[in-house]
Coordinates of C-alpha atoms in Angstrom, one line a residue:
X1 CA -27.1 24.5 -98.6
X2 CA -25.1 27.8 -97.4
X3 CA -25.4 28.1 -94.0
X4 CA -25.8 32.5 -93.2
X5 CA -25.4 34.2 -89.9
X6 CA -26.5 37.6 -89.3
X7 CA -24.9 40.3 -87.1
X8 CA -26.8 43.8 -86.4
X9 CA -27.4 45.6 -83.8
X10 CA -30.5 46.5 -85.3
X11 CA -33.2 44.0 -85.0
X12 CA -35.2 45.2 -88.0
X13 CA -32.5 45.1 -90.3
X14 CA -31.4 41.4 -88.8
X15 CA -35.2 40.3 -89.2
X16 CA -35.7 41.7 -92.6
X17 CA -32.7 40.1 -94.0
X18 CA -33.1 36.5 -92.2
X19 CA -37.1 36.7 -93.9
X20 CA -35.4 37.4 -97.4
X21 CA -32.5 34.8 -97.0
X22 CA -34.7 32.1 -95.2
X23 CA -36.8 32.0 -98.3
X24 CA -34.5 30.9 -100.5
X25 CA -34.1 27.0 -101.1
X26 CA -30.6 27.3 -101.2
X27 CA -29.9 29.0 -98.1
X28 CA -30.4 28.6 -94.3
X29 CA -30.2 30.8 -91.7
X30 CA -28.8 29.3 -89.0
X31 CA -27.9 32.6 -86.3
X32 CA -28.3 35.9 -85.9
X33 CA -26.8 38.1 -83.3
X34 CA -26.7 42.3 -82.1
X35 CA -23.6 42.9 -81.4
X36 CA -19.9 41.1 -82.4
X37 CA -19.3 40.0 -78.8
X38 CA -22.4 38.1 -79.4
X39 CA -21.4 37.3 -82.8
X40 CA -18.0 34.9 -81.3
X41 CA -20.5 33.3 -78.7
X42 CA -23.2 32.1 -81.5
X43 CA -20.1 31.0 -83.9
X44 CA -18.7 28.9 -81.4
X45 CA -21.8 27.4 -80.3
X46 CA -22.9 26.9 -84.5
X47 CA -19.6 25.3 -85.0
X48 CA -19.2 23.1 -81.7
X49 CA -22.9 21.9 -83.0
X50 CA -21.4 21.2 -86.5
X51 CA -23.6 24.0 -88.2
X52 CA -20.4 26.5 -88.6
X53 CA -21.8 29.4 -90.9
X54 CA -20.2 29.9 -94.3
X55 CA -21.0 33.4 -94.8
X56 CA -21.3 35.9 -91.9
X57 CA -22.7 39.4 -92.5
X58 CA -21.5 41.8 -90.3
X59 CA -22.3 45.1 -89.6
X60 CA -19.9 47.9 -88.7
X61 CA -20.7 49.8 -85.7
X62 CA -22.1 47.8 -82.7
X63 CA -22.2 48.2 -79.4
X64 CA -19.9 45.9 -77.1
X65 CA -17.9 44.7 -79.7
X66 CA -17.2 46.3 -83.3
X67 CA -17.9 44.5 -86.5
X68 CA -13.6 45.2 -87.3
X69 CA -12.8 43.3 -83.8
X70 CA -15.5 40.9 -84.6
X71 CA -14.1 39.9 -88.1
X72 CA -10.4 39.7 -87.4
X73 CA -11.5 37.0 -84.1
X74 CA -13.7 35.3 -86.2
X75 CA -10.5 34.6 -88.7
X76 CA -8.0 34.5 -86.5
X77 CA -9.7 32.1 -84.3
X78 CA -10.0 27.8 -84.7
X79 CA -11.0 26.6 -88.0
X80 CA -13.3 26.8 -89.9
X81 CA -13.8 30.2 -91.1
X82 CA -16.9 32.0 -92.5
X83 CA -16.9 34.3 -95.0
X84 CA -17.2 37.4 -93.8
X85 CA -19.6 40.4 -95.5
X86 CA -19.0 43.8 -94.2
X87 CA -22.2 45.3 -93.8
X88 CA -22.1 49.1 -94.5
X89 CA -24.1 52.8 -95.6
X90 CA -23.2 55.1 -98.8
X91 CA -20.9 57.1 -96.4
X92 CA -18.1 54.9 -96.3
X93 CA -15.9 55.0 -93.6
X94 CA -12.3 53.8 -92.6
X95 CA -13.2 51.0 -90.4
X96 CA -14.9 48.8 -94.4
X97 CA -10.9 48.7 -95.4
X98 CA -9.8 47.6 -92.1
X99 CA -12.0 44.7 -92.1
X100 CA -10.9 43.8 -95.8
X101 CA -7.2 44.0 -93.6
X102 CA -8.9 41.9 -91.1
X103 CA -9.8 39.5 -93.6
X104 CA -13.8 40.6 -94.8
X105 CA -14.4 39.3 -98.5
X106 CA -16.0 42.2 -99.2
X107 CA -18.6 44.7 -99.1
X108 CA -22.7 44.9 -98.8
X109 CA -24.6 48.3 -98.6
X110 CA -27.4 47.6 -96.2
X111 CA -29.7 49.5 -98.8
X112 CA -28.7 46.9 -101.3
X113 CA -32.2 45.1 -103.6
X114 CA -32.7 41.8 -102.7
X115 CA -31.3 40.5 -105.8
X116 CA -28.2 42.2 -104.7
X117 CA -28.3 40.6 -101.5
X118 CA -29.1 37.2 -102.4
X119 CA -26.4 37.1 -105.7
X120 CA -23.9 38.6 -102.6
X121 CA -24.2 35.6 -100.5
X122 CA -24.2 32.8 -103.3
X123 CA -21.0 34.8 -105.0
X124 CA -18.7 34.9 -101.7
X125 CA -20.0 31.6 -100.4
X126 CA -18.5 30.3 -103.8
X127 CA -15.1 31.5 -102.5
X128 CA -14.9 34.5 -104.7
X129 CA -14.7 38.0 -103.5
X130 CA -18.5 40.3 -103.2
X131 CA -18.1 42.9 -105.6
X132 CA -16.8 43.3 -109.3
X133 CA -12.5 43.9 -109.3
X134 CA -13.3 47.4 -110.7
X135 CA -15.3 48.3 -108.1
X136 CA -13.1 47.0 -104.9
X137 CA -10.6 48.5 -106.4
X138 CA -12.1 52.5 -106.2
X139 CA -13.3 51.4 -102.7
X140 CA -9.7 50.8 -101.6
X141 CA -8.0 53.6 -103.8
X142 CA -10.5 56.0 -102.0
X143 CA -9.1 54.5 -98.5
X144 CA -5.8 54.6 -99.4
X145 CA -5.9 58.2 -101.2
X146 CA -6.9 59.4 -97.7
X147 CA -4.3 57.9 -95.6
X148 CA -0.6 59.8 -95.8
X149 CA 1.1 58.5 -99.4
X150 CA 4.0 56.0 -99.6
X151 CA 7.3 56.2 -101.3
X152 CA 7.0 53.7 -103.5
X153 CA 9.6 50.7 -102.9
X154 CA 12.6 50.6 -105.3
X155 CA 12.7 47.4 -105.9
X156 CA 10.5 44.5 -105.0
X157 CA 9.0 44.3 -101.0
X158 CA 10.0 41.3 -99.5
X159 CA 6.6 39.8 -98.9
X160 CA 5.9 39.5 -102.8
X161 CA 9.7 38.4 -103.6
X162 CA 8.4 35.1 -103.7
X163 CA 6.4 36.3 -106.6
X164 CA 7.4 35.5 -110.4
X165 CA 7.8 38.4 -112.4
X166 CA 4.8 37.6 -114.2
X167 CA 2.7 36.7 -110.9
X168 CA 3.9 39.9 -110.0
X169 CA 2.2 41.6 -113.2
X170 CA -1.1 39.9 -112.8
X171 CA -1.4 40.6 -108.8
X172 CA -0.7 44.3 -110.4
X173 CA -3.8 44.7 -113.1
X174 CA -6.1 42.6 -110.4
X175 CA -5.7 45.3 -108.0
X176 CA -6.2 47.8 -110.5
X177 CA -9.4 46.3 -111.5
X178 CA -9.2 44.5 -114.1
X179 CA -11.3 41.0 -114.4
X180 CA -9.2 37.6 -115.6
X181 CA -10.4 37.8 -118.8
X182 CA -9.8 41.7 -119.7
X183 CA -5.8 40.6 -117.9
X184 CA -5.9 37.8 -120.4
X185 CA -6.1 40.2 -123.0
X186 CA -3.9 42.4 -121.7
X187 CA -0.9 40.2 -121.4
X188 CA -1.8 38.0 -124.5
X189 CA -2.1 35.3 -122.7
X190 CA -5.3 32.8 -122.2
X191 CA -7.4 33.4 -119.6
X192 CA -7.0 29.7 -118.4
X193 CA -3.2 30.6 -117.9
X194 CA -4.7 33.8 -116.2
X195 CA -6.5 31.8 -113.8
X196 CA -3.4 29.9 -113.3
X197 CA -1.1 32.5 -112.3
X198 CA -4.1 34.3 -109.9
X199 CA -4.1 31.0 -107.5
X200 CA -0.3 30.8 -107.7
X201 CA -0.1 34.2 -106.2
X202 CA -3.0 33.6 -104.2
X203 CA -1.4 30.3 -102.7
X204 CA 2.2 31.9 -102.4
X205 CA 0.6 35.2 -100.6
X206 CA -2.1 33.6 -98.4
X207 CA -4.7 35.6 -99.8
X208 CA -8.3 34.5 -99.3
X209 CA -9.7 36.4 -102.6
X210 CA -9.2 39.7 -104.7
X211 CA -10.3 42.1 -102.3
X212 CA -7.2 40.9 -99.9
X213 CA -4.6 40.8 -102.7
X214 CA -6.3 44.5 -103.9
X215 CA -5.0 45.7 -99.7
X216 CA -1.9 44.1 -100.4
X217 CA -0.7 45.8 -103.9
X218 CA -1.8 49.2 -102.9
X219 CA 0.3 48.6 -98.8
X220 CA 3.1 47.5 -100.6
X221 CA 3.2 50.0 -103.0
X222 CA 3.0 47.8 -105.9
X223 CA 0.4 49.9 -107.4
X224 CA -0.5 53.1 -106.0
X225 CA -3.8 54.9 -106.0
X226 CA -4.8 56.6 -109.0
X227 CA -2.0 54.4 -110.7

C-alpha cells in the first residue's frame, strides 16, 4: 500500500485529488494539509503514529510556509523521508528547480489526467524519478538557461572526482536525457552494465534519483544547457 499526503492550499484541488487517489486499491491517503507549515506538523504526527507517507505532493506557493521550505525540512529533517512531488501550472517558475535542489523527485502539473496522476505516484513511490529523463532534462536546461552561464570547469569539480571516467560519462548522457537503454547503446555497452554504473554514481554522489543527478551535471558544469 503507498501511503500519499496531500499539501494545497486549495481545498478543492486537495479534495479532488484525495477522491481520485483514495479509490485506488493500492493507495491510501493518509493526510492532507493547506499550507507547508502544516505540512511538518501532519508528517510528524503520520510518522510518530507509524503511518510516515511515502509520497508527498506539494504544491508551490502557500501561505505561511512555501512548498520549497516545506520540501527541503521534510528531507532534511529525522528519517524517514517521503518522496516528494512538486505540484505546479504550465507557467513554470524558478522556485520547481529549487525544490529538485531541495531534494523534490520531480514534477506534477496540477492539470495533469488522472491516469497521469495515478502512474505519477506508483512511478516515484517505486524510487524512480516522476517524469521521462528527456523531459527533466528541458525542464532544468530551461532553469538553468535563465540563470547567468558558468565557465565551464577545466578539469573535473571536485564533488564528482570520486567518479570513474566512465561513471562520469553515463552521469553526462543521463542528464542530457537520455534513458538506460538508449546510454546502453550509446556506449556499446549492456544496459545491465548501464544500470550498474547509474547506482554507482548514484551511491558515490548521494543522489536520490535522475532528476537530482540532472541539477548536479548542469551546477557543476559537466554538461551545460543546450549541450
Amino acid at each position: 500500500m503507498i501511503r500519499v499526503m496531500l499539501v494545497d492550499d486549495q481545498e478543492m484541488v486537495r479534495e479532488g485529488f484525495a477522491a481520485l487517489l483514495g479509490a485506488q486499491p493500492d493507495v491510501e491517503v493518509v493526510g492532507t494539509a493547506g499550507d507547508g507549515a502544516a505540512a511538518l506538523t501532519t508528517h510528524a504526527g503520520l510518522a510518530e503514529a507509524g503511518r510516515a507517507p511515502d509520497v508527498v505532493l506539494m504544491d508551490v506557493r502557500m501561505p505561511v510556509l512555501d512548498g520549497l521550505e516545506a520540501t527541503r525540512a521534510l528531507l532534511s529533517g529525522d528519517p524517514p523521508h517521503p518522496r516528494v512531488l512538486v505540484l505546479t501550472t504550465f507557467d513554470l517558475d524558478d522556485y520547481v528547480y529549487d525544490a529538485l535542489r531541495a531534494g523534490a523527485s520531480g514534477f506534477l502539473l496540477k492539470h495533469a489526467p488522472a491516469a497521469e496522476l495515478l502512474h505519477a505516484v506508483r512511478v516515484v513511490a517505486a524510487g524512480d524519478a516522476l517524469l521521462a529523463p528527456a523531459v527533466t532534462r528541458r525542464l532544468i536546461a530551461d532553469f538553468v538557461a535563465a540563470r547567468p552561464a558558468a565557465t565551464p570547469p577545466a578539469a573535473r569539480p571536485r564533488v564528482l572526482e570520486v567518479l570513474t571516467e566512465r561513471e562520469a560519462e553515463v552521469l553526462a548522457l543521463v542528464a542530457r536525457g537520455l534513458s538506460n537503454t538508449e546510454i546502453a547503446a550509446h556506449l556499446v555497452l549492456a544496459e545491465q552494465t548501464v544500470k550498474t554504473h547509474v547506482s554507482r554514481v548514484f551511491g558515490k554522489l548521494g543522489l536520490r534519483d535522475r532528476a537530482q543527478a540532472v541539477v548536479l551535471a548542469y551546477e557543476t558544469g559537466l554538461v551545460a544547457p543546450g549541450s
